[in-house]
């Protein structure tokens, strides 16, 4: 992941997918809004329509010079999740951030973050009603359990030392925060630190591979 990746993907959880609502003026945005309304016309969003909406949003990100990664597994979560997003190297305002965090770097990060949020808002807004419909009709407790079990499977393979600290009684529990609390004490050596990093990745996207988009 390059230093241009500033913002976590904002489409990975419940709630409003748009950072802020903005009006569209270009033909592509109007076209996306028309597609979304067609999806909603029969008051039913199919799996293929969900996949299409996600792909259209990511394509919109890419066309507006964002780059990043995301994951989709509609068997365990009703929308995209995981990954990160930042300005593509093709964006005119892209500047690679230095590793040293100083006032100038923070200011630059905030500027780029504002641009990222604005583009996300533009791309997300046409599909807000689609997103709302999906989550209003999804059995979120069932999805959360499936995702929890998937994170467990990922952890068992990627971080076996930390996995052994997880109490088996929680394997049917839907709250992944409890899993996080059970791996304490936190890693004290290089091997466990490497496992912990893999465990964090499992928490984000489980066994589902990340898909990259844009030029980073």
Short mmCIF file of C-alpha atoms in Angstrom, two decimals:
data_model
loop_
_atom_site.label_atom_id
_atom_site.label_comp_id
_atom_site.label_asym_id
_atom_site.label_seq_id
_atom_site.Cartn_x
_atom_site.Cartn_y
_atom_site.Cartn_z
CA UNK A 1 0.00 0.00 0.00
CA UNK A 2 1.47 3.32 -0.99
CA UNK A 3 1.53 6.43 1.13
CA UNK A 4 -1.21 7.99 -1.01
CA UNK A 5 -3.80 5.71 0.62
CA UNK A 6 -5.36 8.14 3.07
CA UNK A 7 -8.90 7.09 3.80
CA UNK A 8 -10.52 3.83 4.81
CA UNK A 9 -13.16 2.59 2.42
CA UNK A 10 -16.42 4.25 3.45
CA UNK A 11 -18.67 1.56 2.02
CA UNK A 12 -17.77 -1.24 4.36
CA UNK A 13 -20.41 -0.88 7.06
CA UNK A 14 -23.95 0.03 7.82
CA UNK A 15 -25.12 3.61 7.64
CA UNK A 16 -25.11 6.36 5.08
CA UNK A 17 -22.66 5.58 2.31
CA UNK A 18 -22.20 9.17 1.22
CA UNK A 19 -19.76 11.42 3.02
CA UNK A 20 -21.91 14.33 1.88
CA UNK A 21 -24.62 14.58 -0.73
CA UNK A 22 -23.64 16.49 -3.85
CA UNK A 23 -25.46 17.31 -7.06
CA UNK A 24 -24.29 15.76 -10.32
CA UNK A 25 -23.75 17.66 -13.50
CA UNK A 26 -21.98 15.20 -15.80
CA UNK A 27 -23.71 12.66 -18.03
CA UNK A 28 -22.01 9.67 -16.39
CA UNK A 29 -23.40 10.59 -12.97
CA UNK A 30 -26.89 11.10 -14.38
CA UNK A 31 -26.58 7.72 -16.06
CA UNK A 32 -25.69 6.06 -12.74
CA UNK A 33 -28.70 7.67 -11.09
CA UNK A 34 -30.94 6.31 -13.87
CA UNK A 35 -29.49 2.83 -13.40
CA UNK A 36 -30.12 3.01 -9.64
CA UNK A 37 -33.74 4.07 -10.16
CA UNK A 38 -34.27 1.23 -12.62
CA UNK A 39 -32.96 -1.20 -9.99
CA UNK A 40 -35.45 0.17 -7.47
CA UNK A 41 -38.42 0.30 -9.85
CA UNK A 42 -39.72 -3.16 -8.89
CA UNK A 43 -38.92 -2.68 -5.17
CA UNK A 44 -36.44 -5.54 -5.30
CA UNK A 45 -32.65 -5.52 -5.50
CA UNK A 46 -31.19 -8.76 -6.81
CA UNK A 47 -27.73 -10.15 -6.13
CA UNK A 48 -26.62 -9.30 -9.66
CA UNK A 49 -27.94 -5.75 -9.27
CA UNK A 50 -26.03 -5.38 -6.01
CA UNK A 51 -22.86 -6.54 -7.74
CA UNK A 52 -23.52 -4.12 -10.61
CA UNK A 53 -24.04 -1.19 -8.24
CA UNK A 54 -20.75 -1.92 -6.46
CA UNK A 55 -18.86 -2.27 -9.74
CA UNK A 56 -20.34 0.99 -11.03
CA UNK A 57 -19.29 2.85 -7.88
CA UNK A 58 -15.74 1.49 -8.05
CA UNK A 59 -15.57 2.33 -11.76
CA UNK A 60 -16.67 5.85 -10.89
CA UNK A 61 -13.87 6.08 -8.31
CA UNK A 62 -11.37 4.94 -10.89
CA UNK A 63 -12.61 7.33 -13.58
CA UNK A 64 -12.25 10.21 -11.13
CA UNK A 65 -8.63 9.22 -10.36
CA UNK A 66 -8.97 7.31 -7.12
CA UNK A 67 -7.07 4.10 -6.47
CA UNK A 68 -7.28 1.47 -3.80
CA UNK A 69 -8.63 -1.92 -2.91
CA UNK A 70 -11.88 -3.48 -1.73
CA UNK A 71 -13.48 -6.87 -1.21
CA UNK A 72 -16.90 -8.31 -2.02
CA UNK A 73 -18.41 -11.55 -0.78
CA UNK A 74 -22.19 -11.29 -0.92
CA UNK A 75 -22.52 -14.66 0.85
CA UNK A 76 -21.23 -13.17 4.08
CA UNK A 77 -21.95 -9.43 3.73
CA UNK A 78 -24.54 -7.57 1.63
CA UNK A 79 -22.19 -4.87 0.33
CA UNK A 80 -18.47 -4.28 -0.26
CA UNK A 81 -16.08 -4.20 2.67
CA UNK A 82 -12.42 -3.92 3.50
CA UNK A 83 -9.59 -2.18 1.77
CA UNK A 84 -8.53 1.42 1.52
CA UNK A 85 -8.72 4.25 -0.96
CA UNK A 86 -6.57 7.19 -1.97
CA UNK A 87 -5.71 9.52 -4.81
CA UNK A 88 -4.39 7.82 -7.91
CA UNK A 89 -1.00 8.90 -9.20
CA UNK A 90 -2.95 10.13 -12.25
CA UNK A 91 -4.83 12.73 -10.18
CA UNK A 92 -3.49 16.30 -10.66
CA UNK A 93 -3.45 16.88 -6.88
CA UNK A 94 -1.62 13.67 -6.04
CA UNK A 95 1.50 14.02 -3.94
CA UNK A 96 3.21 11.10 -2.27
CA UNK A 97 3.27 11.68 1.46
CA UNK A 98 6.57 11.31 3.31
CA UNK A 99 6.84 8.78 6.11
CA UNK A 100 7.72 11.50 8.61
CA UNK A 101 4.55 13.01 10.01
CA UNK A 102 4.93 16.75 10.48
CA UNK A 103 2.59 19.73 10.23
CA UNK A 104 3.12 20.09 6.49
CA UNK A 105 2.43 16.40 5.91
CA UNK A 106 -0.72 16.55 8.02
CA UNK A 107 -1.94 19.55 6.04
CA UNK A 108 -1.29 17.76 2.75
CA UNK A 109 -3.02 14.63 4.04
CA UNK A 110 -6.07 16.66 5.02
CA UNK A 111 -6.18 18.30 1.60
CA UNK A 112 -5.97 14.98 -0.21
CA UNK A 113 -8.48 13.45 2.20
CA UNK A 114 -10.95 16.20 1.38
CA UNK A 115 -10.60 15.49 -2.33
CA UNK A 116 -11.07 11.76 -1.75
CA UNK A 117 -14.21 12.34 0.33
CA UNK A 118 -15.68 14.65 -2.30
CA UNK A 119 -15.14 12.12 -5.09
CA UNK A 120 -16.56 9.30 -2.97
CA UNK A 121 -19.61 11.43 -2.28
CA UNK A 122 -20.13 12.05 -5.98
CA UNK A 123 -19.90 8.34 -6.81
CA UNK A 124 -21.87 7.04 -3.83
CA UNK A 125 -24.81 9.40 -3.98
CA UNK A 126 -26.68 7.85 -6.96
CA UNK A 127 -26.74 4.50 -5.17
CA UNK A 128 -27.73 5.71 -1.71
CA UNK A 129 -31.32 4.47 -2.09
CA UNK A 130 -30.07 1.12 -3.41
CA UNK A 131 -27.75 0.76 -0.42
CA UNK A 132 -30.54 1.72 1.99
CA UNK A 133 -32.92 -0.81 0.43
CA UNK A 134 -30.36 -3.60 0.68
CA UNK A 135 -29.66 -3.01 4.36
CA UNK A 136 -33.33 -2.51 5.21
CA UNK A 137 -34.10 -5.99 3.82
CA UNK A 138 -30.97 -7.86 4.94
CA UNK A 139 -30.80 -10.18 7.94
CA UNK A 140 -27.80 -8.40 9.41
CA UNK A 141 -27.46 -10.72 12.41
CA UNK A 142 -27.12 -13.70 10.07
CA UNK A 143 -24.61 -11.87 7.93
CA UNK A 144 -22.61 -10.83 10.98
CA UNK A 145 -22.41 -14.44 12.19
CA UNK A 146 -21.26 -15.61 8.75
CA UNK A 147 -18.64 -12.89 8.64
CA UNK A 148 -17.49 -13.71 12.17
CA UNK A 149 -17.02 -17.36 11.24
CA UNK A 150 -15.12 -16.31 8.12
CA UNK A 151 -12.80 -14.10 10.18
CA UNK A 152 -12.19 -17.06 12.51
CA UNK A 153 -11.27 -19.28 9.56
CA UNK A 154 -8.93 -16.62 8.21
CA UNK A 155 -7.31 -16.17 11.63
CA UNK A 156 -6.82 -19.92 12.08
CA UNK A 157 -4.86 -20.06 8.82
CA UNK A 158 -3.03 -16.72 8.95
CA UNK A 159 -2.38 -16.27 12.68
CA UNK A 160 -2.49 -19.69 14.39
CA UNK A 161 -0.73 -18.53 17.58
CA UNK A 162 -3.28 -15.77 18.16
CA UNK A 163 -6.13 -18.04 17.08
CA UNK A 164 -5.36 -20.39 19.96
CA UNK A 165 -6.06 -17.54 22.39
CA UNK A 166 -9.64 -17.18 21.17
CA UNK A 167 -12.08 -18.93 23.49
CA UNK A 168 -14.09 -21.51 21.56
CA UNK A 169 -17.27 -20.42 23.32
CA UNK A 170 -17.29 -17.30 21.20
CA UNK A 171 -17.27 -19.13 17.88
CA UNK A 172 -21.01 -18.69 17.66
CA UNK A 173 -20.92 -15.09 18.79
CA UNK A 174 -21.44 -12.33 16.23
CA UNK A 175 -19.34 -9.64 17.91
CA UNK A 176 -15.84 -9.57 16.40
CA UNK A 177 -14.74 -7.01 19.00
CA UNK A 178 -14.82 -9.81 21.56
CA UNK A 179 -12.45 -11.82 19.39
CA UNK A 180 -10.10 -8.85 19.34
CA UNK A 181 -10.15 -8.59 23.13
CA UNK A 182 -9.32 -12.28 23.52
CA UNK A 183 -5.97 -12.19 21.76
CA UNK A 184 -4.44 -10.17 24.62
CA UNK A 185 -1.70 -9.92 25.70
CA UNK A 186 -0.78 -8.22 22.48
CA UNK A 187 2.24 -9.52 20.52
CA UNK A 188 5.58 -9.20 22.28
CA UNK A 189 7.89 -10.56 19.58
CA UNK A 190 8.41 -10.27 15.84
CA UNK A 191 6.60 -13.50 14.98
CA UNK A 192 3.51 -12.55 16.94
CA UNK A 193 3.63 -9.03 15.53
CA UNK A 194 3.56 -10.45 12.02
CA UNK A 195 0.62 -12.65 13.00
CA UNK A 196 -1.15 -9.69 14.57
CA UNK A 197 -0.89 -7.74 11.32
CA UNK A 198 -2.40 -10.69 9.46
CA UNK A 199 -5.10 -10.97 12.14
CA UNK A 200 -6.03 -7.31 11.59
CA UNK A 201 -6.34 -7.99 7.86
CA UNK A 202 -8.59 -10.94 8.66
CA UNK A 203 -10.79 -8.66 10.75
CA UNK A 204 -11.25 -6.39 7.75
CA UNK A 205 -11.90 -8.75 4.84
CA UNK A 206 -11.64 -12.30 6.17
CA UNK A 207 -10.80 -14.93 3.59
CA UNK A 208 -12.06 -12.78 0.71
CA UNK A 209 -9.22 -11.54 -1.53
CA UNK A 210 -8.88 -7.80 -2.00
CA UNK A 211 -9.43 -6.40 -5.48
CA UNK A 212 -7.31 -3.44 -6.55
CA UNK A 213 -8.44 -0.62 -8.81
CA UNK A 214 -6.91 2.53 -10.25
CA UNK A 215 -3.25 3.46 -10.66
CA UNK A 216 -1.36 3.68 -7.38
#
